[in-house]
Structures are given as C-alpha cells and as structure tokens.
GROMACS .gro file of C-alpha atoms in nm:
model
  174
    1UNK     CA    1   4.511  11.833   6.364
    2UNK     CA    2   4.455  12.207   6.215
    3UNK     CA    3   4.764  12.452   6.214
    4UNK     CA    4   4.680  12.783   6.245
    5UNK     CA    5   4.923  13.044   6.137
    6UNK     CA    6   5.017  13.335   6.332
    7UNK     CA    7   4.860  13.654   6.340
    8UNK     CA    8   4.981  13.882   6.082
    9UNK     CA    9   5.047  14.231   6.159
   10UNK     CA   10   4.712  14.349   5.964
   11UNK     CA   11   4.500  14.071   6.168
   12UNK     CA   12   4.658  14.182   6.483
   13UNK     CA   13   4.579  14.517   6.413
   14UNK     CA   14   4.215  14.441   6.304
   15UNK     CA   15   4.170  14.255   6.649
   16UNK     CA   16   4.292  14.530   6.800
   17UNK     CA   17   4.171  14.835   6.683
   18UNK     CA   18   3.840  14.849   6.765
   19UNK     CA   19   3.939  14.790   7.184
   20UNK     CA   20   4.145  15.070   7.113
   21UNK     CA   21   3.879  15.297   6.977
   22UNK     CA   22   3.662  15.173   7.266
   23UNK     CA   23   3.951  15.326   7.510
   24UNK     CA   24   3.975  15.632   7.323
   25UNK     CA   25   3.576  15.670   7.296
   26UNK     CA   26   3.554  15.628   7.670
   27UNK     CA   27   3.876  15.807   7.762
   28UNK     CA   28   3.705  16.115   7.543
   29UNK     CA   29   3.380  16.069   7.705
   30UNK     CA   30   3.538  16.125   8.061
   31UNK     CA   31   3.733  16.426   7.987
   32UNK     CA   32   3.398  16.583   7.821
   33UNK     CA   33   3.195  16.501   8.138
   34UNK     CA   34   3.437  16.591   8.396
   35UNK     CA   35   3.519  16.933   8.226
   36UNK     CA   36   3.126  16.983   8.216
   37UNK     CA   37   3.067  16.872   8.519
   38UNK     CA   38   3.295  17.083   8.706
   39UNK     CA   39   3.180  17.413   8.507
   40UNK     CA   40   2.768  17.339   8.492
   41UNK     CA   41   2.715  17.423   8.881
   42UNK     CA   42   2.860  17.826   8.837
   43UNK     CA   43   2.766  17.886   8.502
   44UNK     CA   44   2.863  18.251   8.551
   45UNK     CA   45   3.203  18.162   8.653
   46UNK     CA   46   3.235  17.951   8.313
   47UNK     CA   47   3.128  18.285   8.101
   48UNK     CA   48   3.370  18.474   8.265
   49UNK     CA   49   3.605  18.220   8.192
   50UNK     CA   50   3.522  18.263   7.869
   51UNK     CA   51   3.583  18.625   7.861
   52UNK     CA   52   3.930  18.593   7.975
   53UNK     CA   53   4.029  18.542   7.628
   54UNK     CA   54   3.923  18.879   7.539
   55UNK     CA   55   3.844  18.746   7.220
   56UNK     CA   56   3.424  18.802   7.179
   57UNK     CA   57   3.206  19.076   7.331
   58UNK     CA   58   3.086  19.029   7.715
   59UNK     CA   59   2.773  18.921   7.664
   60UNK     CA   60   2.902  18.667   7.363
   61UNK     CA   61   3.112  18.527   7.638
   62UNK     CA   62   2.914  18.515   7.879
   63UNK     CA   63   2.610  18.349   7.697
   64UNK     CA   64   2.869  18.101   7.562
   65UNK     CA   65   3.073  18.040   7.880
   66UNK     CA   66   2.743  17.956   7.992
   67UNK     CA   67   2.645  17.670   7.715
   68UNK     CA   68   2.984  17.515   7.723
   69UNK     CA   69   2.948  17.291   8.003
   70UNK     CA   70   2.608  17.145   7.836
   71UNK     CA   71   2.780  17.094   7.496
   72UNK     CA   72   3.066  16.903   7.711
   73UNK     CA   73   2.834  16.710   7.879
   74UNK     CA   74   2.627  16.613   7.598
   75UNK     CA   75   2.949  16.500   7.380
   76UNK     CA   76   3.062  16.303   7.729
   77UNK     CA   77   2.726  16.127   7.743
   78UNK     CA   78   2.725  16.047   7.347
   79UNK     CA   79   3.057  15.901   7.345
   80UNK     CA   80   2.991  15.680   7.635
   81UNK     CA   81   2.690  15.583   7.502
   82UNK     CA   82   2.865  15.503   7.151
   83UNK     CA   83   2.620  15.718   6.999
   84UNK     CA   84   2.662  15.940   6.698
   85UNK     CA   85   3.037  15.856   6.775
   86UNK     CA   86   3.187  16.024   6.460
   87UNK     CA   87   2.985  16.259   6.467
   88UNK     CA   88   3.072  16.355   6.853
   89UNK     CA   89   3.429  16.296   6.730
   90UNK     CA   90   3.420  16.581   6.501
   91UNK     CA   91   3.236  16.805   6.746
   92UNK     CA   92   3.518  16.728   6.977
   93UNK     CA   93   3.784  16.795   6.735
   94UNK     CA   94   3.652  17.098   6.638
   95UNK     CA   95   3.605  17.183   6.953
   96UNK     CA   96   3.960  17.082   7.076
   97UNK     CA   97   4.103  17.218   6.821
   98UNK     CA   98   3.916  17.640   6.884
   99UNK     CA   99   4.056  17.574   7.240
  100UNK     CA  100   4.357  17.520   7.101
  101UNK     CA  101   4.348  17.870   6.944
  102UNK     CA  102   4.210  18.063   7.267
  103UNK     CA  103   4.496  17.908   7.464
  104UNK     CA  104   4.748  17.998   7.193
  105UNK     CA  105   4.581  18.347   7.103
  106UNK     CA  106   4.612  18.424   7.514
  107UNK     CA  107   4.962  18.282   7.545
  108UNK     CA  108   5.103  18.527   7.281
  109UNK     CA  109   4.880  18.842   7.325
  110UNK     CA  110   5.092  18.799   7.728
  111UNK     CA  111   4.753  18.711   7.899
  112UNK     CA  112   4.785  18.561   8.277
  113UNK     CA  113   4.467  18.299   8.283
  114UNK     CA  114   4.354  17.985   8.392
  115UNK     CA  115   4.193  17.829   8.057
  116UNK     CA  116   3.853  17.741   8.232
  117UNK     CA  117   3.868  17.389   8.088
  118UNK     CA  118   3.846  17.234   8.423
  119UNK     CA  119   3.700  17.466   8.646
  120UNK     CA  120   3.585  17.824   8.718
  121UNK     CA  121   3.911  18.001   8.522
  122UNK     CA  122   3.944  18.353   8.413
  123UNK     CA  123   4.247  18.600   8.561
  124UNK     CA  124   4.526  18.428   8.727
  125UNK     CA  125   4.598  18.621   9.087
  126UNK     CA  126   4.865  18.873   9.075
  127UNK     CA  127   5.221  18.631   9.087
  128UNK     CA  128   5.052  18.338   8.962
  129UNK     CA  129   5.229  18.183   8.593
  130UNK     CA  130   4.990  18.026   8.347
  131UNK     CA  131   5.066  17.672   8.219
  132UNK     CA  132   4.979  17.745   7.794
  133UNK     CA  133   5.225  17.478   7.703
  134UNK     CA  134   5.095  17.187   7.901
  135UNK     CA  135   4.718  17.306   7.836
  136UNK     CA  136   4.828  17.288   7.475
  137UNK     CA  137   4.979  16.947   7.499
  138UNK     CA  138   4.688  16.785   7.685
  139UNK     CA  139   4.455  16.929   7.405
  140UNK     CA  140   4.657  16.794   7.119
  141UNK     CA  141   4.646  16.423   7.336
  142UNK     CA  142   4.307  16.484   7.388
  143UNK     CA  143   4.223  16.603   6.964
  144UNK     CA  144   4.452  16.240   6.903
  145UNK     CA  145   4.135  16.060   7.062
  146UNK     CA  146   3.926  16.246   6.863
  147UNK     CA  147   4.095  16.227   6.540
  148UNK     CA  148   4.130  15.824   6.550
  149UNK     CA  149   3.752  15.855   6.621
  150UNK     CA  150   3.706  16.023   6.323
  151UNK     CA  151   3.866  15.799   6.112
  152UNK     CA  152   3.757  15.411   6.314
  153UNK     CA  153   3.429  15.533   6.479
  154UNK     CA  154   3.261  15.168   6.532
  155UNK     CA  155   3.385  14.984   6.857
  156UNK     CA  156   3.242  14.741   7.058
  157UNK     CA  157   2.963  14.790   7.331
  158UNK     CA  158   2.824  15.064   7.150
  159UNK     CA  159   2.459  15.220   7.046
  160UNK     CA  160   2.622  15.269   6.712
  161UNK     CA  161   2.710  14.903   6.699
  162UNK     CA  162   2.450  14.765   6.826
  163UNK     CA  163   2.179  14.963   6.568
  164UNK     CA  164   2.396  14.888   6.260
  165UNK     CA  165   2.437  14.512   6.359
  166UNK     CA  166   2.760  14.464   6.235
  167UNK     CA  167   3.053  14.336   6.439
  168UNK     CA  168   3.279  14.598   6.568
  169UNK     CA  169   3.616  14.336   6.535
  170UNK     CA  170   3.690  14.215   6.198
  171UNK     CA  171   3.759  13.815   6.189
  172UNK     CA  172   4.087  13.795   6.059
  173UNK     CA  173   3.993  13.493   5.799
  174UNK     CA  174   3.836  13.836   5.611
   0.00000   0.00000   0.00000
C-alpha cells in the first residue's frame, strides 16, 4: 500500500495556478469583447467618446475613438484563443492602465462624462454625476487580470499551450 503525503502549499499552488490564469485569461477576454462589441456598431459615438477627455486634438480622437473597439476586440479574441497571451496581457495592461489616466485626468480637471468603456460615452446630461471612483476600481480589478497574465501566461486549453507542447499544470513530484 503507497502513502501519499499531502499537498504542500507550493504543490497546491502549482495545481492551481494555471486554472486560475485560465479564469483570468477568459474573464479578460470577455471584458475586451464586450467593451468592443458594444462600441464597434457607432464608431463615431466611440471617437467622441474619446474626445470627452479633452486630452488630444478632434480629429486624434476621433480617428482613435474609432480604432478602439477593434484593438478591444482583437485582445478579446487573442485571450480566448490563448494566443500571444502575454503579449495581449501587456497590451491590456498598458491599455488599462492609459484608461486609468483619462478617467483620473477627467475626474480632477471637474469633467462630467461617461468614460465610453462600455458604450457610446462622452458628456454626461446636465444633473447627471459621473462614477470616476468605481470606473477606477473596476480598471485596477480588471489591470490585476492582466498583471498575473503577465507574470503566469501559460494555462490550459490554450493556442499557446498547445504550440509549445508543454503541460500547462506542473506535476507536483517536480
């Protein structure tokens, strides 16, 4: 009869770390195609979104409010595919992290807007309060996914995975 001894904290963590990165791949993936998806059908809408911020000249804005919603759809489809993930991890982070900025930069210049990140955006009506804080706080949750991407990339049931042919959970006899 073998004894097996029980899982030390490293091995448990080994086991479960990659299911974790294959939540916070997927979890990632959905906020990137949802946010791109609901900006890609009124592209217009999404540049003047964009120049809400007042941060870059109209047509700057406007040409990048524009190509936002492809970027966020091309990061969604990348990290569901498990494709390029640290390298869509680092997009996203970067990309997290200059939304970020905008929200914060409109917060204290007194700005009233809608950040755009999940629809049309731009001016709030006349009465209306923006939410900076919790836009803030969802970005920073969302920049955790990316950041533990960054650093544990490889997870199961992934392109990534399945080109480098290594397994994506450690054995914990290793």
């Amino acid at each position: 009869m073998s004894v097996t001894a029980p899982p030390t904290r490293v091995g448990r963590w080994a086991a479960v770390r990659p299911w974790l990165g294959t939540a916070a791949r997927l979890g990632l993936a959905a906020v990137w195609l949802v946010a791109g998806a609901s900006k890609v059908g009124d592209l217009a809408a999404s540049g003047r979104a964009v120049n809400a911020y007042q941060v870059l000249p109209y047509d700057a804005a406007t040409v990048l409010g524009a190509a936002l919603p492809f970027v966020e759809l091309a990061l969604g489809l990348l990290l569901l595919l498990g494709l390029a993930t640290r390298l869509s991890a680092a997009i996203s982070a970067a990309l997290l992290l200059v939304f970020i900025a905008g929200i914060s930069s409109a917060w204290t210049r007194g700005l009233a807007i809608d950040c755009g990140c999940f629809g049309s955006g731009g001016q709030l009506a006349e009465g209306q309060a923006p939410s900076y804080l919790p836009e803030i706080l969802r970005d920073l949750g969302f920049l955790v996914l990316a950041g533990f991407l960054l650093i544990w990339p490889r997870t199961p049931v992934s392109v990534d995975g399945w080109l480098s042919a290594e397994p994506a959970v450690e054995d914990e006899d290793e």
